[in-house]
PDB file of N, CA, C and O in Angstrom:
ATOM      1  N   ILE J 211    -119.929 -66.915   3.087  1.00  0.00           N
ATOM      2  CA  ILE J 211    -119.839 -68.202   3.706  1.00  0.00           C
ATOM      3  C   ILE J 211    -119.802 -69.208   2.581  1.00  0.00           C
ATOM      4  O   ILE J 211    -120.601 -69.167   1.643  1.00  0.00           O
ATOM      5  N   PRO J 212    -118.847 -70.125   2.543  1.00  0.00           N
ATOM      6  CA  PRO J 212    -118.635 -71.085   1.430  1.00  0.00           C
ATOM      7  C   PRO J 212    -119.970 -71.900   1.277  1.00  0.00           C
ATOM      8  O   PRO J 212    -120.662 -72.187   2.154  1.00  0.00           O
ATOM      9  N   ASP J 213    -120.204 -72.245  -0.033  1.00  0.00           N
ATOM     10  CA  ASP J 213    -121.372 -73.030  -0.352  1.00  0.00           C
ATOM     11  C   ASP J 213    -121.446 -74.422   0.267  1.00  0.00           C
ATOM     12  O   ASP J 213    -122.481 -74.969   0.387  1.00  0.00           O
ATOM     13  N   ASP J 214    -120.318 -74.957   0.681  1.00  0.00           N
ATOM     14  CA  ASP J 214    -120.330 -76.286   1.271  1.00  0.00           C
ATOM     15  C   ASP J 214    -120.540 -76.263   2.815  1.00  0.00           C
ATOM     16  O   ASP J 214    -120.549 -77.322   3.438  1.00  0.00           O
ATOM     17  N   GLU J 215    -120.709 -75.120   3.428  1.00  0.00           N
ATOM     18  CA  GLU J 215    -121.001 -75.012   4.829  1.00  0.00           C
ATOM     19  C   GLU J 215    -122.445 -75.411   5.096  1.00  0.00           C
ATOM     20  O   GLU J 215    -123.372 -74.994   4.318  1.00  0.00           O
ATOM     21  N   ALA J 216    -122.681 -76.178   6.196  1.00  0.00           N
ATOM     22  CA  ALA J 216    -124.038 -76.662   6.438  1.00  0.00           C
ATOM     23  C   ALA J 216    -124.957 -75.431   6.772  1.00  0.00           C
ATOM     24  O   ALA J 216    -126.083 -75.394   6.346  1.00  0.00           O
ATOM     25  N   ASP J 217    -124.507 -74.543   7.613  1.00  0.00           N
ATOM     26  CA  ASP J 217    -125.352 -73.370   8.006  1.00  0.00           C
ATOM     27  C   ASP J 217    -124.906 -72.163   7.282  1.00  0.00           C
ATOM     28  O   ASP J 217    -123.777 -71.760   7.332  1.00  0.00           O
ATOM     29  N   GLY J 218    -125.845 -71.442   6.604  1.00  0.00           N
ATOM     30  CA  GLY J 218    -125.547 -70.221   5.950  1.00  0.00           C
ATOM     31  C   GLY J 218    -124.865 -70.261   4.610  1.00  0.00           C
ATOM     32  O   GLY J 218    -124.293 -69.281   4.202  1.00  0.00           O
ATOM     33  N   ALA J 219    -124.866 -71.417   3.976  1.00  0.00           N
ATOM     34  CA  ALA J 219    -124.166 -71.648   2.758  1.00  0.00           C
ATOM     35  C   ALA J 219    -124.555 -70.551   1.756  1.00  0.00           C
ATOM     36  O   ALA J 219    -125.689 -70.235   1.492  1.00  0.00           O
ATOM     37  N   GLY J 220    -123.478 -69.923   1.146  1.00  0.00           N
ATOM     38  CA  GLY J 220    -123.732 -68.955   0.072  1.00  0.00           C
ATOM     39  C   GLY J 220    -124.026 -67.527   0.521  1.00  0.00           C
ATOM     40  O   GLY J 220    -124.121 -66.605  -0.279  1.00  0.00           O
ATOM     41  N   LYS J 221    -124.181 -67.344   1.813  1.00  0.00           N
ATOM     42  CA  LYS J 221    -124.450 -65.956   2.341  1.00  0.00           C
ATOM     43  C   LYS J 221    -123.176 -65.119   2.218  1.00  0.00           C
ATOM     44  O   LYS J 221    -122.063 -65.612   2.450  1.00  0.00           O
ATOM     45  N   LYS J 222    -123.349 -63.824   1.938  1.00  0.00           N
ATOM     46  CA  LYS J 222    -122.231 -62.894   1.981  1.00  0.00           C
ATOM     47  C   LYS J 222    -122.342 -62.004   3.157  1.00  0.00           C
ATOM     48  O   LYS J 222    -123.334 -61.322   3.379  1.00  0.00           O
ATOM     49  N   LEU J 223    -121.348 -62.093   4.073  1.00  0.00           N
ATOM     50  CA  LEU J 223    -121.304 -61.282   5.274  1.00  0.00           C
ATOM     51  C   LEU J 223    -120.475 -60.085   5.046  1.00  0.00           C
ATOM     52  O   LEU J 223    -119.451 -60.107   4.296  1.00  0.00           O
ATOM     53  N   THR J 224    -120.841 -59.017   5.656  1.00  0.00           N
ATOM     54  CA  THR J 224    -120.197 -57.706   5.499  1.00  0.00           C
ATOM     55  C   THR J 224    -119.766 -57.199   6.933  1.00  0.00           C
ATOM     56  O   THR J 224    -120.540 -57.268   7.814  1.00  0.00           O
ATOM     57  N   LEU J 225    -118.575 -56.695   6.948  1.00  0.00           N
ATOM     58  CA  LEU J 225    -118.003 -56.117   8.141  1.00  0.00           C
ATOM     59  C   LEU J 225    -117.930 -54.599   7.849  1.00  0.00           C
ATOM     60  O   LEU J 225    -117.254 -54.199   6.905  1.00  0.00           O
ATOM     61  N   PHE J 226    -118.671 -53.787   8.583  1.00  0.00           N
ATOM     62  CA  PHE J 226    -118.588 -52.322   8.284  1.00  0.00           C
ATOM     63  C   PHE J 226    -118.804 -51.537   9.563  1.00  0.00           C
ATOM     64  O   PHE J 226    -119.338 -52.034  10.546  1.00  0.00           O
ATOM     65  N   ARG J 227    -118.330 -50.279   9.480  1.00  0.00           N
ATOM     66  CA  ARG J 227    -118.562 -49.325  10.592  1.00  0.00           C
ATOM     67  C   ARG J 227    -119.621 -48.323  10.192  1.00  0.00           C
ATOM     68  O   ARG J 227    -119.634 -47.835   9.075  1.00  0.00           O
ATOM     69  N   CYS J 228    -120.481 -48.052  11.084  1.00  0.00           N
ATOM     70  CA  CYS J 228    -121.605 -47.103  10.853  1.00  0.00           C
ATOM     71  C   CYS J 228    -121.580 -46.030  11.897  1.00  0.00           C
ATOM     72  O   CYS J 228    -121.418 -46.246  13.076  1.00  0.00           O
ATOM     73  N   THR J 229    -121.777 -44.776  11.440  1.00  0.00           N
ATOM     74  CA  THR J 229    -121.948 -43.632  12.356  1.00  0.00           C
ATOM     75  C   THR J 229    -123.434 -43.445  12.582  1.00  0.00           C
ATOM     76  O   THR J 229    -124.168 -43.214  11.613  1.00  0.00           O
ATOM     77  N   MET J 230    -123.857 -43.650  13.843  1.00  0.00           N
ATOM     78  CA  MET J 230    -125.206 -43.527  14.191  1.00  0.00           C
ATOM     79  C   MET J 230    -125.683 -42.090  14.287  1.00  0.00           C
ATOM     80  O   MET J 230    -124.863 -41.182  14.263  1.00  0.00           O
ATOM     81  N   ARG J 231    -126.985 -41.860  14.354  1.00  0.00           N
ATOM     82  CA  ARG J 231    -127.507 -40.496  14.496  1.00  0.00           C
ATOM     83  C   ARG J 231    -126.923 -39.806  15.664  1.00  0.00           C
ATOM     84  O   ARG J 231    -126.781 -38.556  15.676  1.00  0.00           O
ATOM     85  N   SER J 232    -126.602 -40.530  16.777  1.00  0.00           N
ATOM     86  CA  SER J 232    -125.981 -39.973  17.948  1.00  0.00           C
ATOM     87  C   SER J 232    -124.508 -39.585  17.761  1.00  0.00           C
ATOM     88  O   SER J 232    -123.886 -39.100  18.665  1.00  0.00           O
ATOM     89  N   GLN J 233    -123.995 -39.888  16.562  1.00  0.00           N
ATOM     90  CA  GLN J 233    -122.557 -39.714  16.222  1.00  0.00           C
ATOM     91  C   GLN J 233    -121.596 -40.747  16.795  1.00  0.00           C
ATOM     92  O   GLN J 233    -120.397 -40.660  16.613  1.00  0.00           O
ATOM     93  N   GLN J 234    -122.191 -41.712  17.545  1.00  0.00           N
ATOM     94  CA  GLN J 234    -121.373 -42.856  18.033  1.00  0.00           C
ATOM     95  C   GLN J 234    -121.132 -43.760  16.829  1.00  0.00           C
ATOM     96  O   GLN J 234    -121.963 -43.899  15.930  1.00  0.00           O
ATOM     97  N   LYS J 235    -119.944 -44.365  16.835  1.00  0.00           N
ATOM     98  CA  LYS J 235    -119.554 -45.292  15.758  1.00  0.00           C
ATOM     99  C   LYS J 235    -119.710 -46.787  16.292  1.00  0.00           C
ATOM    100  O   LYS J 235    -119.199 -47.066  17.358  1.00  0.00           O
ATOM    101  N   TRP J 236    -120.320 -47.606  15.432  1.00  0.00           N
ATOM    102  CA  TRP J 236    -120.530 -49.015  15.790  1.00  0.00           C
ATOM    103  C   TRP J 236    -120.071 -49.887  14.622  1.00  0.00           C
ATOM    104  O   TRP J 236    -120.232 -49.462  13.457  1.00  0.00           O
ATOM    105  N   TRP J 237    -119.493 -50.979  14.906  1.00  0.00           N
ATOM    106  CA  TRP J 237    -119.084 -51.953  13.932  1.00  0.00           C
ATOM    107  C   TRP J 237    -120.253 -52.976  13.897  1.00  0.00           C
ATOM    108  O   TRP J 237    -120.777 -53.320  14.901  1.00  0.00           O
ATOM    109  N   PHE J 238    -120.528 -53.556  12.648  1.00  0.00           N
ATOM    110  CA  PHE J 238    -121.519 -54.551  12.483  1.00  0.00           C
ATOM    111  C   PHE J 238    -120.921 -55.651  11.575  1.00  0.00           C
ATOM    112  O   PHE J 238    -120.230 -55.407  10.587  1.00  0.00           O
ATOM    113  N   LEU J 239    -121.289 -56.881  11.917  1.00  0.00           N
ATOM    114  CA  LEU J 239    -121.066 -58.037  11.091  1.00  0.00           C
ATOM    115  C   LEU J 239    -122.426 -58.493  10.644  1.00  0.00           C
ATOM    116  O   LEU J 239    -123.259 -58.925  11.454  1.00  0.00           O
ATOM    117  N   SER J 240    -122.767 -58.246   9.371  1.00  0.00           N
ATOM    118  CA  SER J 240    -124.126 -58.339   8.901  1.00  0.00           C
ATOM    119  C   SER J 240    -124.207 -59.028   7.495  1.00  0.00           C
ATOM    120  O   SER J 240    -123.260 -59.090   6.745  1.00  0.00           O
ATOM    121  N   GLU J 241    -125.403 -59.397   7.170  1.00  0.00           N
ATOM    122  CA  GLU J 241    -125.769 -59.744   5.809  1.00  0.00           C
ATOM    123  C   GLU J 241    -126.423 -58.466   5.257  1.00  0.00           C
ATOM    124  O   GLU J 241    -127.579 -58.139   5.599  1.00  0.00           O
ATOM    125  N   ALA J 242    -125.636 -57.697   4.471  1.00  0.00           N
ATOM    126  CA  ALA J 242    -126.130 -56.434   3.961  1.00  0.00           C
ATOM    127  C   ALA J 242    -127.208 -56.611   2.940  1.00  0.00           C
ATOM    128  O   ALA J 242    -127.069 -57.479   2.126  1.00  0.00           O
ATOM    129  N   ASP J 243    -128.158 -55.686   2.930  1.00  0.00           N
ATOM    130  CA  ASP J 243    -129.165 -55.656   1.949  1.00  0.00           C
ATOM    131  C   ASP J 243    -128.606 -55.250   0.604  1.00  0.00           C
ATOM    132  O   ASP J 243    -127.773 -54.294   0.548  1.00  0.00           O
ATOM    133  N   GLU J 244    -128.864 -55.968  -0.490  1.00  0.00           N
ATOM    134  CA  GLU J 244    -128.234 -55.690  -1.792  1.00  0.00           C
ATOM    135  C   GLU J 244    -128.561 -54.318  -2.294  1.00  0.00           C
ATOM    136  O   GLU J 244    -127.687 -53.700  -2.904  1.00  0.00           O
ATOM    137  N   GLU J 245    -129.769 -53.794  -2.058  1.00  0.00           N
ATOM    138  CA  GLU J 245    -130.178 -52.540  -2.628  1.00  0.00           C
ATOM    139  C   GLU J 245    -129.868 -51.367  -1.740  1.00  0.00           C
ATOM    140  O   GLU J 245    -129.561 -50.228  -2.189  1.00  0.00           O
ATOM    141  N   GLN J 246    -129.971 -51.566  -0.421  1.00  0.00           N
ATOM    142  CA  GLN J 246    -129.753 -50.480   0.554  1.00  0.00           C
ATOM    143  C   GLN J 246    -128.857 -50.944   1.693  1.00  0.00           C
ATOM    144  O   GLN J 246    -129.337 -51.112   2.872  1.00  0.00           O
ATOM    145  N   PRO J 247    -127.565 -51.204   1.420  1.00  0.00           N
ATOM    146  CA  PRO J 247    -126.744 -51.633   2.552  1.00  0.00           C
ATOM    147  C   PRO J 247    -126.553 -50.574   3.626  1.00  0.00           C
ATOM    148  O   PRO J 247    -126.625 -49.378   3.326  1.00  0.00           O
ATOM    149  N   GLY J 248    -126.340 -50.998   4.851  1.00  0.00           N
ATOM    150  CA  GLY J 248    -126.183 -50.041   5.918  1.00  0.00           C
ATOM    151  C   GLY J 248    -127.435 -49.456   6.461  1.00  0.00           C
ATOM    152  O   GLY J 248    -127.433 -48.387   7.086  1.00  0.00           O
ATOM    153  N   THR J 249    -128.598 -50.099   6.187  1.00  0.00           N
ATOM    154  CA  THR J 249    -129.884 -49.653   6.627  1.00  0.00           C
ATOM    155  C   THR J 249    -130.541 -50.686   7.527  1.00  0.00           C
ATOM    156  O   THR J 249    -129.976 -51.744   7.778  1.00  0.00           O
ATOM    157  N   ASP J 250    -131.718 -50.427   7.948  1.00  0.00           N
ATOM    158  CA  ASP J 250    -132.419 -51.405   8.808  1.00  0.00           C
ATOM    159  C   ASP J 250    -132.886 -52.644   8.032  1.00  0.00           C
ATOM    160  O   ASP J 250    -133.470 -53.514   8.571  1.00  0.00           O
ATOM    161  N   ARG J 251    -132.574 -52.619   6.692  1.00  0.00           N
ATOM    162  CA  ARG J 251    -132.907 -53.826   5.840  1.00  0.00           C
ATOM    163  C   ARG J 251    -131.798 -54.895   5.996  1.00  0.00           C
ATOM    164  O   ARG J 251    -132.025 -56.002   5.525  1.00  0.00           O
ATOM    165  N   ASP J 252    -130.647 -54.511   6.571  1.00  0.00           N
ATOM    166  CA  ASP J 252    -129.596 -55.480   6.786  1.00  0.00           C
ATOM    167  C   ASP J 252    -129.973 -56.481   7.861  1.00  0.00           C
ATOM    168  O   ASP J 252    -130.835 -56.171   8.669  1.00  0.00           O
ATOM    169  N   ILE J 253    -129.412 -57.677   7.823  1.00  0.00           N
ATOM    170  CA  ILE J 253    -129.602 -58.643   8.891  1.00  0.00           C
ATOM    171  C   ILE J 253    -128.305 -58.576   9.724  1.00  0.00           C
ATOM    172  O   ILE J 253    -127.265 -59.014   9.307  1.00  0.00           O
ATOM    173  N   ASP J 254    -128.372 -57.968  10.902  1.00  0.00           N
ATOM    174  CA  ASP J 254    -127.192 -57.796  11.774  1.00  0.00           C
ATOM    175  C   ASP J 254    -127.075 -59.015  12.649  1.00  0.00           C
ATOM    176  O   ASP J 254    -128.012 -59.357  13.341  1.00  0.00           O
ATOM    177  N   TYR J 255    -125.896 -59.573  12.673  1.00  0.00           N
ATOM    178  CA  TYR J 255    -125.573 -60.774  13.526  1.00  0.00           C
ATOM    179  C   TYR J 255    -124.833 -60.377  14.777  1.00  0.00           C
ATOM    180  O   TYR J 255    -125.111 -60.897  15.890  1.00  0.00           O
ATOM    181  N   TYR J 256    -123.847 -59.490  14.658  1.00  0.00           N
ATOM    182  CA  TYR J 256    -123.035 -59.120  15.758  1.00  0.00           C
ATOM    183  C   TYR J 256    -122.720 -57.614  15.652  1.00  0.00           C
ATOM    184  O   TYR J 256    -122.641 -57.097  14.532  1.00  0.00           O
ATOM    185  N   GLN J 257    -122.526 -56.915  16.774  1.00  0.00           N
ATOM    186  CA  GLN J 257    -122.196 -55.519  16.800  1.00  0.00           C
ATOM    187  C   GLN J 257    -121.195 -55.209  17.910  1.00  0.00           C
ATOM    188  O   GLN J 257    -121.072 -55.935  18.849  1.00  0.00           O
ATOM    189  N   HIS J 258    -120.561 -54.065  17.715  1.00  0.00           N
ATOM    190  CA  HIS J 258    -119.517 -53.587  18.652  1.00  0.00           C
ATOM    191  C   HIS J 258    -119.531 -52.089  18.681  1.00  0.00           C
ATOM    192  O   HIS J 258    -119.318 -51.443  17.579  1.00  0.00           O
ATOM    193  N   LYS J 259    -119.722 -51.476  19.803  1.00  0.00           N
ATOM    194  CA  LYS J 259    -119.643 -50.032  19.995  1.00  0.00           C
ATOM    195  C   LYS J 259    -118.212 -49.572  20.061  1.00  0.00           C
ATOM    196  O   LYS J 259    -117.476 -50.096  20.963  1.00  0.00           O
ATOM    197  N   SER J 260    -117.712 -48.777  19.095  1.00  0.00           N
ATOM    198  CA  SER J 260    -116.339 -48.442  19.014  1.00  0.00           C
ATOM    199  C   SER J 260    -115.920 -47.513  20.131  1.00  0.00           C
ATOM    200  O   SER J 260    -116.609 -46.544  20.459  1.00  0.00           O
ATOM    201  N   LYS J 261    -114.718 -47.759  20.598  1.00  0.00           N
ATOM    202  CA  LYS J 261    -114.044 -46.784  21.408  1.00  0.00           C
ATOM    203  C   LYS J 261    -113.155 -45.962  20.455  1.00  0.00           C
ATOM    204  O   LYS J 261    -113.002 -46.398  19.273  1.00  0.00           O
ATOM    205  N   GLU J 262    -112.673 -44.888  20.867  1.00  0.00           N
ATOM    206  CA  GLU J 262    -111.929 -43.937  19.942  1.00  0.00           C
ATOM    207  C   GLU J 262    -110.816 -44.698  19.181  1.00  0.00           C
ATOM    208  O   GLU J 262    -110.605 -44.490  17.964  1.00  0.00           O
ATOM    209  N   HIS J 263    -110.101 -45.539  19.875  1.00  0.00           N
ATOM    210  CA  HIS J 263    -108.912 -46.246  19.258  1.00  0.00           C
ATOM    211  C   HIS J 263    -109.369 -47.370  18.359  1.00  0.00           C
ATOM    212  O   HIS J 263    -108.519 -48.061  17.731  1.00  0.00           O
ATOM    213  N   GLU J 264    -110.610 -47.653  18.246  1.00  0.00           N
ATOM    214  CA  GLU J 264    -111.153 -48.769  17.450  1.00  0.00           C
ATOM    215  C   GLU J 264    -111.962 -48.327  16.227  1.00  0.00           C
ATOM    216  O   GLU J 264    -112.584 -49.072  15.532  1.00  0.00           O
ATOM    217  N   GLU J 265    -111.835 -47.023  15.886  1.00  0.00           N
ATOM    218  CA  GLU J 265    -112.611 -46.479  14.811  1.00  0.00           C
ATOM    219  C   GLU J 265    -112.016 -46.742  13.430  1.00  0.00           C
ATOM    220  O   GLU J 265    -112.791 -46.681  12.451  1.00  0.00           O
ATOM    221  N   THR J 266    -110.789 -47.026  13.321  1.00  0.00           N
ATOM    222  CA  THR J 266    -110.226 -47.267  12.020  1.00  0.00           C
ATOM    223  C   THR J 266    -110.121 -48.732  11.669  1.00  0.00           C
ATOM    224  O   THR J 266    -110.057 -49.082  10.455  1.00  0.00           O
ATOM    225  N   GLU J 267    -110.062 -49.579  12.671  1.00  0.00           N
ATOM    226  CA  GLU J 267    -109.983 -51.044  12.371  1.00  0.00           C
ATOM    227  C   GLU J 267    -110.841 -51.768  13.439  1.00  0.00           C
ATOM    228  O   GLU J 267    -110.862 -51.423  14.573  1.00  0.00           O
ATOM    229  N   PRO J 268    -111.622 -52.771  12.984  1.00  0.00           N
ATOM    230  CA  PRO J 268    -112.500 -53.458  13.883  1.00  0.00           C
ATOM    231  C   PRO J 268    -111.737 -54.226  15.013  1.00  0.00           C
ATOM    232  O   PRO J 268    -110.649 -54.785  14.710  1.00  0.00           O
ATOM    233  N   PRO J 269    -112.223 -54.218  16.228  1.00  0.00           N
ATOM    234  CA  PRO J 269    -111.543 -54.927  17.252  1.00  0.00           C
ATOM    235  C   PRO J 269    -111.726 -56.450  17.197  1.00  0.00           C
ATOM    236  O   PRO J 269    -112.644 -56.932  16.607  1.00  0.00           O
ATOM    237  N   ALA J 270    -110.760 -57.154  17.760  1.00  0.00           N
ATOM    238  CA  ALA J 270    -110.825 -58.632  17.750  1.00  0.00           C
ATOM    239  C   ALA J 270    -111.919 -59.164  18.632  1.00  0.00           C
ATOM    240  O   ALA J 270    -112.656 -60.080  18.278  1.00  0.00           O
ATOM    241  N   GLY J 271    -112.079 -58.513  19.819  1.00  0.00           N
ATOM    242  CA  GLY J 271    -113.072 -58.987  20.764  1.00  0.00           C
ATOM    243  C   GLY J 271    -114.049 -57.912  21.219  1.00  0.00           C
ATOM    244  O   GLY J 271    -114.007 -56.817  20.784  1.00  0.00           O
ATOM    245  N   GLY J 272    -114.950 -58.260  22.142  1.00  0.00           N
ATOM    246  CA  GLY J 272    -115.915 -57.348  22.685  1.00  0.00           C
ATOM    247  C   GLY J 272    -117.140 -57.247  21.811  1.00  0.00           C
ATOM    248  O   GLY J 272    -117.938 -56.303  22.038  1.00  0.00           O
ATOM    249  N   TRP J 273    -117.363 -58.238  20.931  1.00  0.00           N
ATOM    250  CA  TRP J 273    -118.568 -58.198  20.089  1.00  0.00           C
ATOM    251  C   TRP J 273    -119.758 -58.689  20.872  1.00  0.00           C
ATOM    252  O   TRP J 273    -119.658 -59.439  21.780  1.00  0.00           O
ATOM    253  N   VAL J 274    -120.946 -58.170  20.490  1.00  0.00           N
ATOM    254  CA  VAL J 274    -122.172 -58.508  21.174  1.00  0.00           C
ATOM    255  C   VAL J 274    -123.084 -59.170  20.117  1.00  0.00           C
ATOM    256  O   VAL J 274    -123.237 -58.713  18.984  1.00  0.00           O
ATOM    257  N   THR J 275    -123.775 -60.208  20.502  1.00  0.00           N
ATOM    258  CA  THR J 275    -124.697 -60.935  19.641  1.00  0.00           C
ATOM    259  C   THR J 275    -125.979 -60.119  19.509  1.00  0.00           C
ATOM    260  O   THR J 275    -126.570 -59.698  20.474  1.00  0.00           O
ATOM    261  N   CYS J 276    -126.412 -59.927  18.263  1.00  0.00           N
ATOM    262  CA  CYS J 276    -127.733 -59.249  18.032  1.00  0.00           C
ATOM    263  C   CYS J 276    -128.780 -60.372  18.309  1.00  0.00           C
ATOM    264  O   CYS J 276    -128.750 -61.387  17.793  1.00  0.00           O
ATOM    265  N   ARG J 277    -129.746 -59.932  19.088  1.00  0.00           N
ATOM    266  CA  ARG J 277    -130.689 -60.871  19.648  1.00  0.00           C
ATOM    267  C   ARG J 277    -131.606 -61.636  18.622  1.00  0.00           C
ATOM    268  O   ARG J 277    -132.003 -62.678  18.861  1.00  0.00           O
ATOM    269  N   ASN J 278    -131.883 -61.024  17.502  1.00  0.00           N
ATOM    270  CA  ASN J 278    -132.794 -61.698  16.544  1.00  0.00           C
ATOM    271  C   ASN J 278    -132.096 -62.525  15.502  1.00  0.00           C
ATOM    272  O   ASN J 278    -132.730 -63.325  14.828  1.00  0.00           O
ATOM    273  N   SER J 279    -130.776 -62.387  15.360  1.00  0.00           N
ATOM    274  CA  SER J 279    -130.076 -63.068  14.258  1.00  0.00           C
ATOM    275  C   SER J 279    -128.841 -63.806  14.659  1.00  0.00           C
ATOM    276  O   SER J 279    -128.601 -64.864  14.110  1.00  0.00           O
ATOM    277  N   GLY J 280    -128.049 -63.304  15.524  1.00  0.00           N
ATOM    278  CA  GLY J 280    -126.745 -63.910  15.841  1.00  0.00           C
ATOM    279  C   GLY J 280    -126.894 -65.043  16.855  1.00  0.00           C
ATOM    280  O   GLY J 280    -127.903 -65.217  17.499  1.00  0.00           O
ATOM    281  N   LEU J 281    -125.822 -65.872  16.887  1.00  0.00           N
ATOM    282  CA  LEU J 281    -125.792 -66.992  17.839  1.00  0.00           C
ATOM    283  C   LEU J 281    -124.598 -66.716  18.760  1.00  0.00           C
ATOM    284  O   LEU J 281    -123.514 -66.308  18.328  1.00  0.00           O
ATOM    285  N   ASP J 282    -124.815 -67.098  20.046  1.00  0.00           N
ATOM    286  CA  ASP J 282    -123.777 -67.032  21.046  1.00  0.00           C
ATOM    287  C   ASP J 282    -122.902 -68.227  20.853  1.00  0.00           C
ATOM    288  O   ASP J 282    -123.328 -69.302  20.522  1.00  0.00           O
ATOM    289  N   PRO J 283    -121.617 -68.139  21.156  1.00  0.00           N
ATOM    290  CA  PRO J 283    -120.889 -66.890  21.558  1.00  0.00           C
ATOM    291  C   PRO J 283    -120.514 -66.099  20.318  1.00  0.00           C
ATOM    292  O   PRO J 283    -120.405 -66.611  19.214  1.00  0.00           O
ATOM    293  N   PRO J 284    -120.432 -64.773  20.551  1.00  0.00           N
ATOM    294  CA  PRO J 284    -119.957 -63.926  19.405  1.00  0.00           C
ATOM    295  C   PRO J 284    -118.592 -64.254  18.913  1.00  0.00           C
ATOM    296  O   PRO J 284    -117.795 -64.831  19.713  1.00  0.00           O
ATOM    297  N   PRO J 285    -118.247 -63.923  17.672  1.00  0.00           N
ATOM    298  CA  PRO J 285    -116.934 -64.333  17.168  1.00  0.00           C
ATOM    299  C   PRO J 285    -115.801 -63.480  17.744  1.00  0.00           C
ATOM    300  O   PRO J 285    -116.039 -62.428  18.289  1.00  0.00           O
ATOM    301  N   ARG J 286    -114.602 -63.984  17.585  1.00  0.00           N
ATOM    302  CA  ARG J 286    -113.443 -63.235  17.845  1.00  0.00           C
ATOM    303  C   ARG J 286    -112.769 -63.063  16.470  1.00  0.00           C
ATOM    304  O   ARG J 286    -112.532 -64.018  15.781  1.00  0.00           O
ATOM    305  N   LEU J 287    -112.494 -61.843  16.070  1.00  0.00           N
ATOM    306  CA  LEU J 287    -111.952 -61.545  14.752  1.00  0.00           C
ATOM    307  C   LEU J 287    -110.442 -61.627  14.745  1.00  0.00           C
ATOM    308  O   LEU J 287    -109.786 -61.352  15.748  1.00  0.00           O
ATOM    309  N   GLN J 288    -109.961 -61.911  13.558  1.00  0.00           N
ATOM    310  CA  GLN J 288    -108.482 -61.986  13.405  1.00  0.00           C
ATOM    311  C   GLN J 288    -108.164 -61.290  12.076  1.00  0.00           C
ATOM    312  O   GLN J 288    -108.763 -61.644  11.054  1.00  0.00           O
ATOM    313  N   SER J 289    -107.233 -60.397  12.096  1.00  0.00           N
ATOM    314  CA  SER J 289    -106.751 -59.659  10.936  1.00  0.00           C
ATOM    315  C   SER J 289    -105.878 -60.554  10.078  1.00  0.00           C
ATOM    316  O   SER J 289    -104.910 -61.140  10.579  1.00  0.00           O
ATOM    317  N   VAL J 290    -106.263 -60.684   8.777  1.00  0.00           N
ATOM    318  CA  VAL J 290    -105.437 -61.528   7.877  1.00  0.00           C
ATOM    319  C   VAL J 290    -105.138 -60.688   6.651  1.00  0.00           C
ATOM    320  O   VAL J 290    -106.029 -60.186   5.993  1.00  0.00           O
ATOM    321  N   GLY J 291    -103.885 -60.534   6.313  1.00  0.00           N
ATOM    322  CA  GLY J 291    -103.481 -59.863   5.113  1.00  0.00           C
ATOM    323  C   GLY J 291    -103.681 -58.390   5.034  1.00  0.00           C
ATOM    324  O   GLY J 291    -103.713 -57.809   3.947  1.00  0.00           O
ATOM    325  N   LEU J 292    -103.778 -57.698   6.236  1.00  0.00           N
ATOM    326  CA  LEU J 292    -103.917 -56.275   6.132  1.00  0.00           C
ATOM    327  C   LEU J 292    -102.538 -55.574   6.335  1.00  0.00           C
ATOM    328  O   LEU J 292    -101.680 -56.043   6.971  1.00  0.00           O
TER     329      LEU J 292
END
């Protein structure tokens, strides 16, 4: 997030897919922990449970707000430069 933004200035957000213990794949939009990214030390803002056709690239819509950190409405993603 750019330093001149009023909310969240200077935060680095990460978009990643995680395979859960159940073998289901979820996408997360998070502030990843510097030392242990992809763990419960991350601050998750939004999540999306992948369908099979969404496992290689994150979907534009269908994101769910994480109750402790994210704000409604969840974002709609747009692919740029891929």
